[in-house]
PDB file of C-alpha atoms in Angstrom:
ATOM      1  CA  UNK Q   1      15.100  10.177   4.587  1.00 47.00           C
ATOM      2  CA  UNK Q   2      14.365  13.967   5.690  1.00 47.00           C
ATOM      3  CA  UNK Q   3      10.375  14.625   5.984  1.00 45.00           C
ATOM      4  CA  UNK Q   4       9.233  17.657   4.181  1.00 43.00           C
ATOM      5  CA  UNK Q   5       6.429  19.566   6.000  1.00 42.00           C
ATOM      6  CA  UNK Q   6       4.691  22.130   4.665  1.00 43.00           C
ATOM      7  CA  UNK Q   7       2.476  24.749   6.577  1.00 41.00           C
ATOM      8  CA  UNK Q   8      -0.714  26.853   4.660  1.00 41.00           C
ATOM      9  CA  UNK Q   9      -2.705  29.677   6.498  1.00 40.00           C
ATOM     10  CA  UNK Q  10      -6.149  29.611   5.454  1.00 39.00           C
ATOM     11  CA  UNK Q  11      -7.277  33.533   4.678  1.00 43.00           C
ATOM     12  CA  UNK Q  12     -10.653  32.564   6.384  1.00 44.00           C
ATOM     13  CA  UNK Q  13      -9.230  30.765   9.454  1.00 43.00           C
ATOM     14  CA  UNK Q  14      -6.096  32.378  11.027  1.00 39.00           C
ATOM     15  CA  UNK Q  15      -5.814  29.593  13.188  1.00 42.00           C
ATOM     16  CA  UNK Q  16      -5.888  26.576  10.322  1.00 41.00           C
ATOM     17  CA  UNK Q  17      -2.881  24.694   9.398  1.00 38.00           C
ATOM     18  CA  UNK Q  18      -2.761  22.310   6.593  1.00 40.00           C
ATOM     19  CA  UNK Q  19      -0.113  19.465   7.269  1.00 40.00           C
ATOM     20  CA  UNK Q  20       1.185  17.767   4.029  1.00 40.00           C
ATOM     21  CA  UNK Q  21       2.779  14.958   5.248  1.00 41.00           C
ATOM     22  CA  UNK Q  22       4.627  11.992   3.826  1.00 42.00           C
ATOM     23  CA  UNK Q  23       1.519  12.835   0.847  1.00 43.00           C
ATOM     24  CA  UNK Q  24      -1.310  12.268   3.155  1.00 43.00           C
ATOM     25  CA  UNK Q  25      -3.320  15.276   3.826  1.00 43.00           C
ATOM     26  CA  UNK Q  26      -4.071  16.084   7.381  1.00 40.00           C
ATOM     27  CA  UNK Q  27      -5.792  18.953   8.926  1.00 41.00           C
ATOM     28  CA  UNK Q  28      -5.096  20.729  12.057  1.00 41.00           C
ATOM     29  CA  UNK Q  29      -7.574  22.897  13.786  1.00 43.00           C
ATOM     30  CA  UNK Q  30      -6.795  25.064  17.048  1.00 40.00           C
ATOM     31  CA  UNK Q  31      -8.555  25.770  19.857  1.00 43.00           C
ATOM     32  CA  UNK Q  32     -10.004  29.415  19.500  1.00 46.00           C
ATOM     33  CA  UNK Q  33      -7.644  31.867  20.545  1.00 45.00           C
ATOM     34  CA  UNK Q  34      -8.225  35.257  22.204  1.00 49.00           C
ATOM     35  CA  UNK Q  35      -7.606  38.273  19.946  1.00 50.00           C
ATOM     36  CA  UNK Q  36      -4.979  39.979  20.286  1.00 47.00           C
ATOM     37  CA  UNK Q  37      -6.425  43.088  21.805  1.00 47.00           C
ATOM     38  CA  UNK Q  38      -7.456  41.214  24.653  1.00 46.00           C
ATOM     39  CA  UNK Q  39      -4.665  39.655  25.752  1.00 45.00           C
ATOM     40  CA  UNK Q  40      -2.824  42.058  28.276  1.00 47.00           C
ATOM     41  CA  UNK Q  41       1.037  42.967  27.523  1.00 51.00           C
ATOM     42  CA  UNK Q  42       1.951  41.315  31.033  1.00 49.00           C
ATOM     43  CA  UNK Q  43      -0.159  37.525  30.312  1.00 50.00           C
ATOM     44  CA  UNK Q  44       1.997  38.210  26.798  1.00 54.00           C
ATOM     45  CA  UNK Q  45       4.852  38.643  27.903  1.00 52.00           C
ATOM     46  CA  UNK Q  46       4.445  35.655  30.615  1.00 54.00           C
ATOM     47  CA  UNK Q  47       7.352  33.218  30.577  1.00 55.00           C
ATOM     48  CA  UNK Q  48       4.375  30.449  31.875  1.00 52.00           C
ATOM     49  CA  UNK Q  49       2.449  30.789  28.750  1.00 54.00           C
ATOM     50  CA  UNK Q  50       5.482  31.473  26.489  1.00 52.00           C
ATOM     51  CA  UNK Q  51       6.563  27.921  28.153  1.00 56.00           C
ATOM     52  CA  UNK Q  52       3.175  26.265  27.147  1.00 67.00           C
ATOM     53  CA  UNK Q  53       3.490  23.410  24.419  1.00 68.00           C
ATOM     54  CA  UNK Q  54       2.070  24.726  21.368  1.00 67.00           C
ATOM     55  CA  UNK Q  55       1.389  21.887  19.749  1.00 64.00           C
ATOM     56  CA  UNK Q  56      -1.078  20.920  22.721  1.00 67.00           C
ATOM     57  CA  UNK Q  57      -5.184  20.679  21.813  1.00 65.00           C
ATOM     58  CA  UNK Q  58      -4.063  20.143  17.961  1.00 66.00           C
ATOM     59  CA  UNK Q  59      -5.979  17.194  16.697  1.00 62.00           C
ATOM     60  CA  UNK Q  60      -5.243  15.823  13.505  1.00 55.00           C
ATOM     61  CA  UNK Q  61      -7.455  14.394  10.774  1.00 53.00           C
ATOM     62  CA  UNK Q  62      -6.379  11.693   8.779  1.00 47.00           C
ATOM     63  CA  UNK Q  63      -8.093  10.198   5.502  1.00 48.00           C
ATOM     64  CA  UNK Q  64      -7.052   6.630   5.559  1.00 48.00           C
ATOM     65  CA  UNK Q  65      -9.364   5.644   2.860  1.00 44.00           C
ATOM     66  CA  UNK Q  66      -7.176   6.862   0.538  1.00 47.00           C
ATOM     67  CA  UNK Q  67      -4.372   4.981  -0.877  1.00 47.00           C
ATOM     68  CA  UNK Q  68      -1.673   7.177  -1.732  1.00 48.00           C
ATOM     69  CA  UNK Q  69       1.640   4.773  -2.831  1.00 63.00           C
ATOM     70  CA  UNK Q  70       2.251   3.694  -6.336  1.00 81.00           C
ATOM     71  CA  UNK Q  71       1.566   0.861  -7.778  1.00 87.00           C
ATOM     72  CA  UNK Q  72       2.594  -1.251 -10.988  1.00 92.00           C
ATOM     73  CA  UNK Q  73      -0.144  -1.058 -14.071  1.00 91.00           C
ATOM     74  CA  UNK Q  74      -0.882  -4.465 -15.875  1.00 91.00           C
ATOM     75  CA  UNK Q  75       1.707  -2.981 -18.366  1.00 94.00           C
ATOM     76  CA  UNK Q  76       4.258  -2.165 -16.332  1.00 94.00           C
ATOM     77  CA  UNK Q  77       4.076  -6.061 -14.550  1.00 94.00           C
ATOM     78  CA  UNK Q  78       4.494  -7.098 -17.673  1.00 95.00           C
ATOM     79  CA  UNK Q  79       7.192  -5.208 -18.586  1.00 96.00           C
ATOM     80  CA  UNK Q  80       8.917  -5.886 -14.766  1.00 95.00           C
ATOM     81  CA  UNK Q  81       8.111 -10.140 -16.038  1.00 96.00           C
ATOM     82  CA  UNK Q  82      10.184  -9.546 -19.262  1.00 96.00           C
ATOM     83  CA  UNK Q  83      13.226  -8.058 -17.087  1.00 96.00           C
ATOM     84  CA  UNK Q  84      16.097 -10.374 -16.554  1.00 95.00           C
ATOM     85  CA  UNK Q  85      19.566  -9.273 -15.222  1.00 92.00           C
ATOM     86  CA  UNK Q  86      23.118 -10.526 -14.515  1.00 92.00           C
ATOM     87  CA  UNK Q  87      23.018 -12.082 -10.623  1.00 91.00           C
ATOM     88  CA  UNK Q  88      18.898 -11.285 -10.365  1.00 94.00           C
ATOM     89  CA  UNK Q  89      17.636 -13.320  -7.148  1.00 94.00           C
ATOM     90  CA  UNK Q  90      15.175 -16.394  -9.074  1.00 95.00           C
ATOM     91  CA  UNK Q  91      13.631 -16.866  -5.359  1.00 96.00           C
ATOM     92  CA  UNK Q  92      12.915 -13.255  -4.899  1.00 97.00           C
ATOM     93  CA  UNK Q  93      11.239 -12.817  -8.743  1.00 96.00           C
ATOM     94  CA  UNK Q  94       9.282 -15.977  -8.609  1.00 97.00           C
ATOM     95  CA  UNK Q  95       7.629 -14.392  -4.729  1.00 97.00           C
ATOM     96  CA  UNK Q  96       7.154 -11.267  -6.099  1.00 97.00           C
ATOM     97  CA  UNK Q  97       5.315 -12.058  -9.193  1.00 96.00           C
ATOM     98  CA  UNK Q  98       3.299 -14.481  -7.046  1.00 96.00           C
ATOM     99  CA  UNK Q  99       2.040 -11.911  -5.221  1.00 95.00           C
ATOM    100  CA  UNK Q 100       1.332  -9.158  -8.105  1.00 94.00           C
ATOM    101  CA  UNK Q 101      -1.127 -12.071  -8.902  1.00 94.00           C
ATOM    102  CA  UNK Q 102      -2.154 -12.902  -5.524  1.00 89.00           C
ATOM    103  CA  UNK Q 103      -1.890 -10.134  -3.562  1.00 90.00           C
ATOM    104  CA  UNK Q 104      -0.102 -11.728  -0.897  1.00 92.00           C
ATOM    105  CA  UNK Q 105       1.619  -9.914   2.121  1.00 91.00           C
ATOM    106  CA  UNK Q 106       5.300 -10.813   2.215  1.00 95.00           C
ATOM    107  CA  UNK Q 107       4.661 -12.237   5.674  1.00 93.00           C
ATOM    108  CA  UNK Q 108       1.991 -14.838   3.935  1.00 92.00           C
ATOM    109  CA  UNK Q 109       4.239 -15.220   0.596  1.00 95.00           C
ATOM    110  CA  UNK Q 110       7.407 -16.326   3.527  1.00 95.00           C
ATOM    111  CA  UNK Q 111       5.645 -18.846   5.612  1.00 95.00           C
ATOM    112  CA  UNK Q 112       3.641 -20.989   2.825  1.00 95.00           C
ATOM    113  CA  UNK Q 113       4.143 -24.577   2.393  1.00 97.00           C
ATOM    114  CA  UNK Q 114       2.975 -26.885  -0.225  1.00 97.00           C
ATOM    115  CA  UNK Q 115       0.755 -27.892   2.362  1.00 96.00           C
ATOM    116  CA  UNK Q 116      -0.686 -24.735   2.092  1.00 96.00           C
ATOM    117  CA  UNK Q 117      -1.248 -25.659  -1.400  1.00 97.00           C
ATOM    118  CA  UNK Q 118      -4.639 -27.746  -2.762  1.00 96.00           C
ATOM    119  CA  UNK Q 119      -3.650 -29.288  -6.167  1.00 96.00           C
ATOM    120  CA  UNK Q 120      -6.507 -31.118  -6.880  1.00 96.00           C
ATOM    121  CA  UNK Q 121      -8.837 -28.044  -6.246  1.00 96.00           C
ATOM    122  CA  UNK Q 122      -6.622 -25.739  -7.909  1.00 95.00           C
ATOM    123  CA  UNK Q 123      -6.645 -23.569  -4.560  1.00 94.00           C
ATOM    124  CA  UNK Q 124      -3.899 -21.839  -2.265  1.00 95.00           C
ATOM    125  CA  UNK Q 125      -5.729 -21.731   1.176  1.00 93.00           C
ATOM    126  CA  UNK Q 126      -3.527 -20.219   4.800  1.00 91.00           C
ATOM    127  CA  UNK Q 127      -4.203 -18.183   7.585  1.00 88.00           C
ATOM    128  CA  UNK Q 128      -3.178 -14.637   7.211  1.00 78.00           C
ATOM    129  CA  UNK Q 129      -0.265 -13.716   9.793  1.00 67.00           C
ATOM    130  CA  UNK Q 130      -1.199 -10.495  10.275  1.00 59.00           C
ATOM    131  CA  UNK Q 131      -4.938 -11.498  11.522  1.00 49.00           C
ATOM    132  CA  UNK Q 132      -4.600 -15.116  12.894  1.00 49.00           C
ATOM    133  CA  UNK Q 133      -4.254 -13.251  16.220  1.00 46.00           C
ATOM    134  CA  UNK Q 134      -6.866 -10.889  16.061  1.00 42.00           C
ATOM    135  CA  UNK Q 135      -9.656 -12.395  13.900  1.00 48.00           C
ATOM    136  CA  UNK Q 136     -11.913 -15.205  13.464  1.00 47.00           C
ATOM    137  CA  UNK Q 137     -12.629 -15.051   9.932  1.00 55.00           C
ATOM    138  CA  UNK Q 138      -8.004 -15.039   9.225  1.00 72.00           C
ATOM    139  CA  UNK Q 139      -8.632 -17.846   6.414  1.00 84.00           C
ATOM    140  CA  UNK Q 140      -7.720 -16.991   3.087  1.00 89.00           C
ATOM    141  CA  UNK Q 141      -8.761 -19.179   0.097  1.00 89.00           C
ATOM    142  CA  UNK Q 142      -7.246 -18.299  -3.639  1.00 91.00           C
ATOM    143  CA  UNK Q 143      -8.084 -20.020  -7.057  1.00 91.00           C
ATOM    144  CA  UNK Q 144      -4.786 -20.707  -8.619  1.00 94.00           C
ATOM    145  CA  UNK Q 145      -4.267 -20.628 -12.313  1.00 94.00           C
ATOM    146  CA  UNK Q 146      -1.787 -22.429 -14.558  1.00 95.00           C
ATOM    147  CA  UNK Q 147       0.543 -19.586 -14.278  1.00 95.00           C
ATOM    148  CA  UNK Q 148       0.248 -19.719 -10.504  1.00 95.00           C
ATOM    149  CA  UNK Q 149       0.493 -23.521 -10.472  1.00 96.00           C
ATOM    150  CA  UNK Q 150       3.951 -23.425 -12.295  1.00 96.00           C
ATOM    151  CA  UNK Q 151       5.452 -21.006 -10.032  1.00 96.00           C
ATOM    152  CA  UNK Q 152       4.573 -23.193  -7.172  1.00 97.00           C
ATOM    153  CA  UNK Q 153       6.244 -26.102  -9.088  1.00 96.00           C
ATOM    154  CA  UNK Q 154       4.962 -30.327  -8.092  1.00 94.00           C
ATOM    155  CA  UNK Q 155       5.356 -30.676  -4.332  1.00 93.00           C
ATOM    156  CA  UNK Q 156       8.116 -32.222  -2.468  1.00 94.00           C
ATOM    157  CA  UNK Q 157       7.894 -35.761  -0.623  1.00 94.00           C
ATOM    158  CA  UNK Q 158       7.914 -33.511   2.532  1.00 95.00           C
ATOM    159  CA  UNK Q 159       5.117 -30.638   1.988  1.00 94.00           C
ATOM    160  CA  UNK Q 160       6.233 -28.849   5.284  1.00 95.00           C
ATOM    161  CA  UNK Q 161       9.144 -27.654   2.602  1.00 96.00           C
ATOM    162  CA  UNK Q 162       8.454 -23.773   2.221  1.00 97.00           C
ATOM    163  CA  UNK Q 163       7.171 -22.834  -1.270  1.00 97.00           C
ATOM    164  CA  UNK Q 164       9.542 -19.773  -1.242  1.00 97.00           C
ATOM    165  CA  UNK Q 165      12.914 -19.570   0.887  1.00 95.00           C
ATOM    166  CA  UNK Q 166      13.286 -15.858   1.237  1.00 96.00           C
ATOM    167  CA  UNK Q 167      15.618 -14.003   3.420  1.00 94.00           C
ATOM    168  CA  UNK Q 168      14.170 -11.109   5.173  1.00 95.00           C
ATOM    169  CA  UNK Q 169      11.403  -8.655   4.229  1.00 95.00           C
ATOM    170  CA  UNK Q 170      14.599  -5.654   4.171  1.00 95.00           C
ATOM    171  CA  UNK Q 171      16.883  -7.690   1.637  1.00 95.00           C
ATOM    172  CA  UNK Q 172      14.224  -8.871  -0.550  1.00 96.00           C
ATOM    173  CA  UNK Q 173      12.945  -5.242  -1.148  1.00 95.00           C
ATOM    174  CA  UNK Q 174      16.136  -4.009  -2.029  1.00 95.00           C
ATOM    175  CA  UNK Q 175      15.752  -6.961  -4.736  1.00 95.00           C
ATOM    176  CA  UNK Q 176      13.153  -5.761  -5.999  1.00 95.00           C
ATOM    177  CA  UNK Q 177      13.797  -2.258  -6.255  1.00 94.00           C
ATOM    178  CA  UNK Q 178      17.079  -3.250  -8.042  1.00 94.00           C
ATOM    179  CA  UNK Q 179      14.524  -5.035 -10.452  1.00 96.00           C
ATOM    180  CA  UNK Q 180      12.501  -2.228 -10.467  1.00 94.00           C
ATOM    181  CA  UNK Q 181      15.386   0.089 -11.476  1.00 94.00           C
ATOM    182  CA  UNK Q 182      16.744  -2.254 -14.081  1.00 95.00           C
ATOM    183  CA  UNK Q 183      13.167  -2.379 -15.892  1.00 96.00           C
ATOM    184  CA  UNK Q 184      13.420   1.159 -16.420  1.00 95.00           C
ATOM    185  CA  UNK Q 185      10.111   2.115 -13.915  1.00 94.00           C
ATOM    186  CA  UNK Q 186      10.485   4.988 -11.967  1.00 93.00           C
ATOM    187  CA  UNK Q 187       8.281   4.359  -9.427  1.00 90.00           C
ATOM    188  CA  UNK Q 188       8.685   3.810  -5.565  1.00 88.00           C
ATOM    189  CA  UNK Q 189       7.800   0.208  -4.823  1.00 87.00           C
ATOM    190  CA  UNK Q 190       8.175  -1.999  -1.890  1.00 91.00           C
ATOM    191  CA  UNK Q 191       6.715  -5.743  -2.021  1.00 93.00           C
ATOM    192  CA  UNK Q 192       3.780  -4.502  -0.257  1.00 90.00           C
ATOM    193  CA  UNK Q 193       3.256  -2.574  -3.203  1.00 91.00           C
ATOM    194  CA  UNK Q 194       2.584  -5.490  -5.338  1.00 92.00           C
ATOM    195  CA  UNK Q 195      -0.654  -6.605  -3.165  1.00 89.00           C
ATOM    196  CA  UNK Q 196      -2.138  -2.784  -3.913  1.00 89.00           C
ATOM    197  CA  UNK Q 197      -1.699  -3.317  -7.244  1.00 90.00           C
ATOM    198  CA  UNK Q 198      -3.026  -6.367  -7.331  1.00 90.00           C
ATOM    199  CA  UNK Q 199      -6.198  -5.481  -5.787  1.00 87.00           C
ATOM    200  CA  UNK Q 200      -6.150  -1.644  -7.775  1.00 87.00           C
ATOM    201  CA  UNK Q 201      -5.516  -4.101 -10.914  1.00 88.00           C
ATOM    202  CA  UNK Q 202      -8.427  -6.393 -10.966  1.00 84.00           C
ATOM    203  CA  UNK Q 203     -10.749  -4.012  -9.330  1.00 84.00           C
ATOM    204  CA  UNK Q 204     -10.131  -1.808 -12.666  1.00 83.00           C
ATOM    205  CA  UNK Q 205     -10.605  -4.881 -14.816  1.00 82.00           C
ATOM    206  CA  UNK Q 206     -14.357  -4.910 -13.475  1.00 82.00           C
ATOM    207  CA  UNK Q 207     -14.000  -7.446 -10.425  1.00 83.00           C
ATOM    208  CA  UNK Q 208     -16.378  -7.059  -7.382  1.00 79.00           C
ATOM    209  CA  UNK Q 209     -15.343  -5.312  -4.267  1.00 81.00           C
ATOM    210  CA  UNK Q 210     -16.993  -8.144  -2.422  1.00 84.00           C
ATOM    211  CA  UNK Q 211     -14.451 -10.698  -4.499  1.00 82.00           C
ATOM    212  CA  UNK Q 212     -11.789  -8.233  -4.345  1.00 82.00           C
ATOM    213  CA  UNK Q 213     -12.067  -8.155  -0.342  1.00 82.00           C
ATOM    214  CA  UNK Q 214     -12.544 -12.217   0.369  1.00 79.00           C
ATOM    215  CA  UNK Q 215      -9.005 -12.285  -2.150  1.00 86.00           C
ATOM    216  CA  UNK Q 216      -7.201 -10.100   0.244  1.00 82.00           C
ATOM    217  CA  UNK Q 217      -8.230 -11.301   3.268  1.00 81.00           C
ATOM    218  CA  UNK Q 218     -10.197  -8.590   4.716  1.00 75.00           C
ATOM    219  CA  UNK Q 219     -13.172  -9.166   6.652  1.00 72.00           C
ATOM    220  CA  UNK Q 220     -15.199  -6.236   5.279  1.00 68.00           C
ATOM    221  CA  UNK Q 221     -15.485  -3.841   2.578  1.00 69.00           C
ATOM    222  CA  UNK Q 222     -13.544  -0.644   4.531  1.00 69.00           C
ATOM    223  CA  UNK Q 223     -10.140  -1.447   3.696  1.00 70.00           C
ATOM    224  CA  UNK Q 224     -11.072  -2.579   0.512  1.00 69.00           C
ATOM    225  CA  UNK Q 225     -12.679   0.975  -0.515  1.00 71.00           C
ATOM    226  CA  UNK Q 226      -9.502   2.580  -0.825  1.00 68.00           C
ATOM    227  CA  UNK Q 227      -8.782   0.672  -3.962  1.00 68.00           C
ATOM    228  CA  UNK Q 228     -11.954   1.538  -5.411  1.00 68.00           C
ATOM    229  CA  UNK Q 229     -10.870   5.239  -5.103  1.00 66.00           C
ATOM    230  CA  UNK Q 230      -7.547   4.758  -6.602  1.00 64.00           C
ATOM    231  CA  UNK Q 231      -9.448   2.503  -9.459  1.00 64.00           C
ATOM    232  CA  UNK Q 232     -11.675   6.191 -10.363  1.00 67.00           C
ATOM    233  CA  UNK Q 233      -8.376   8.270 -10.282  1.00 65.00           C
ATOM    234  CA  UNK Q 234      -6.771   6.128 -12.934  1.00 61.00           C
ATOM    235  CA  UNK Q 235     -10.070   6.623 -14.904  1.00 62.00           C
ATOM    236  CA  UNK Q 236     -10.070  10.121 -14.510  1.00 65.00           C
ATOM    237  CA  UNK Q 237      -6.067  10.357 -15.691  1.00 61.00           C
ATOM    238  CA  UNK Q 238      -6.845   7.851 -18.385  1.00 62.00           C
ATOM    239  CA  UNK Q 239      -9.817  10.522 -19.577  1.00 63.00           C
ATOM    240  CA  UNK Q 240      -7.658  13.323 -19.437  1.00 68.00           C
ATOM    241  CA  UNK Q 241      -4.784  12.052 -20.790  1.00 59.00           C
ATOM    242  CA  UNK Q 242      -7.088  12.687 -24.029  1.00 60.00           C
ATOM    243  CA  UNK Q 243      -6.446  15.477 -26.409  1.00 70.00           C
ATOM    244  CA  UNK Q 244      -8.470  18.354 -25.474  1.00 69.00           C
ATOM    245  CA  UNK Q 245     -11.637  19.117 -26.998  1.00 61.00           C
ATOM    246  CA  UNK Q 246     -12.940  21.989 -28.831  1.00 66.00           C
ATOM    247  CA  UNK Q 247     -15.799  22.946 -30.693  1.00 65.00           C
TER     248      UNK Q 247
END
């Protein structure tokens, strides 16, 4: 897939590039330049400095707090749940929904067990791949609901059994973006997608960011801030999608 870039001159800044890149806004700032005037025709015309990298001292500035992918609304989940077609993979669904309700990383989703699972509590509980290796606090604990109970189904005489067999992460989004497709939602979503929404979904429904972060694993409230922001542009839209108003 090609990468559009797109370069704006400030009319205050000569030397100030704004990078629009894969829709995450960066800015580039160069070092001070000489002007022109001052610059000799000879050190101009210099095949050393016409050799010179120009894309060295550029230092780029990324917001990563914002979250900038799509992600399903409670309607469109519901919609997605009421979708059914001809050769649909029944592994695949049953993961994926898990997760719009869990906001599990595919990584997590593939490796549980019924072990994993606490029946008597009510509770999923597993160590998060992605931070097993890198932080203490990798323990994930999750309240599961009737819904989420009959997905996972009684367990097995062997609970080592995994809960979902799924193939690999590549084959199992092109499921779901068949699904996707089929439900009529024209929206770019990978299964990662389905733990944003998750989080962007309950966090709009009036949970706490502190709830919101222990649910997805993170050990503080940074990565978790992003959804917050997404949460006030979809009250913003939702505000403006009103008629206008004049009196």
């Amino acid at each position: 897939m090609g990468i559009k870039t797109q370069f704006i001159l400030f009319p205050k800044c000569s030397h100030g590039l704004l990078l629009l890149l894969q829709n995450r806004t960066k800015f580039i700032h160069l070092k001070e330049c000489p002007p022109t005037s001052a610059v000799t025709p000879h050190k101009r015309n210099s095949p050393l400095e016409e050799s010179k990298d120009p894309c060295k001292d550029i230092t780029c500035k990324v917001d990563s707090q914002m979250l900038r992918k799509d992600v399903l609304s409670p309607e469109e989940v519901q919609k997605l749940m009421a979708c059914h077609y001809d050769n649909e993979n029944p592994t695949v669904r049953q993961a994926f929904i898990f997760c719009l309700y869990c906001g599990l990383r595919f990584c997590n989703v593939k490796d549980l067990t019924f072990k994993n699972v606490d029946y008597a509590n009510r509770l999923l509980k597993f160590e998060q791949s992605k931070a097993k290796e890198h932080s203490a606090s990798s323990g994930v604990v999750i309240p599961l609901n009737d819904g989420l109970l009959s997905i996972i189904g009684e367990a097995p005489t062997d609970k080592n059994c995994l809960i979902f067999d799924l193939s690999t992460y590549e084959s199992c989004c092109k499921s779901v973006k068949r699904w996707v497709k089929r439900a009529g939602i024209d929206k770019h979503i990978s299964w990662h997608l389905a733990r944003h929404s998750f989080a962007v979904n309950i966090l709009n429904n009036g949970a706490n960011i502190k709830t919101v972060a222990s649910l997805l694993g993170h050990s503080g409230l940074k990565h978790t801030e992003k959804y917050t922001r997404a949460v006030d542009k979809l009250k913003e839209e939702a505000i403006n999608s009103l008629p206008e108003l004049k009196f």
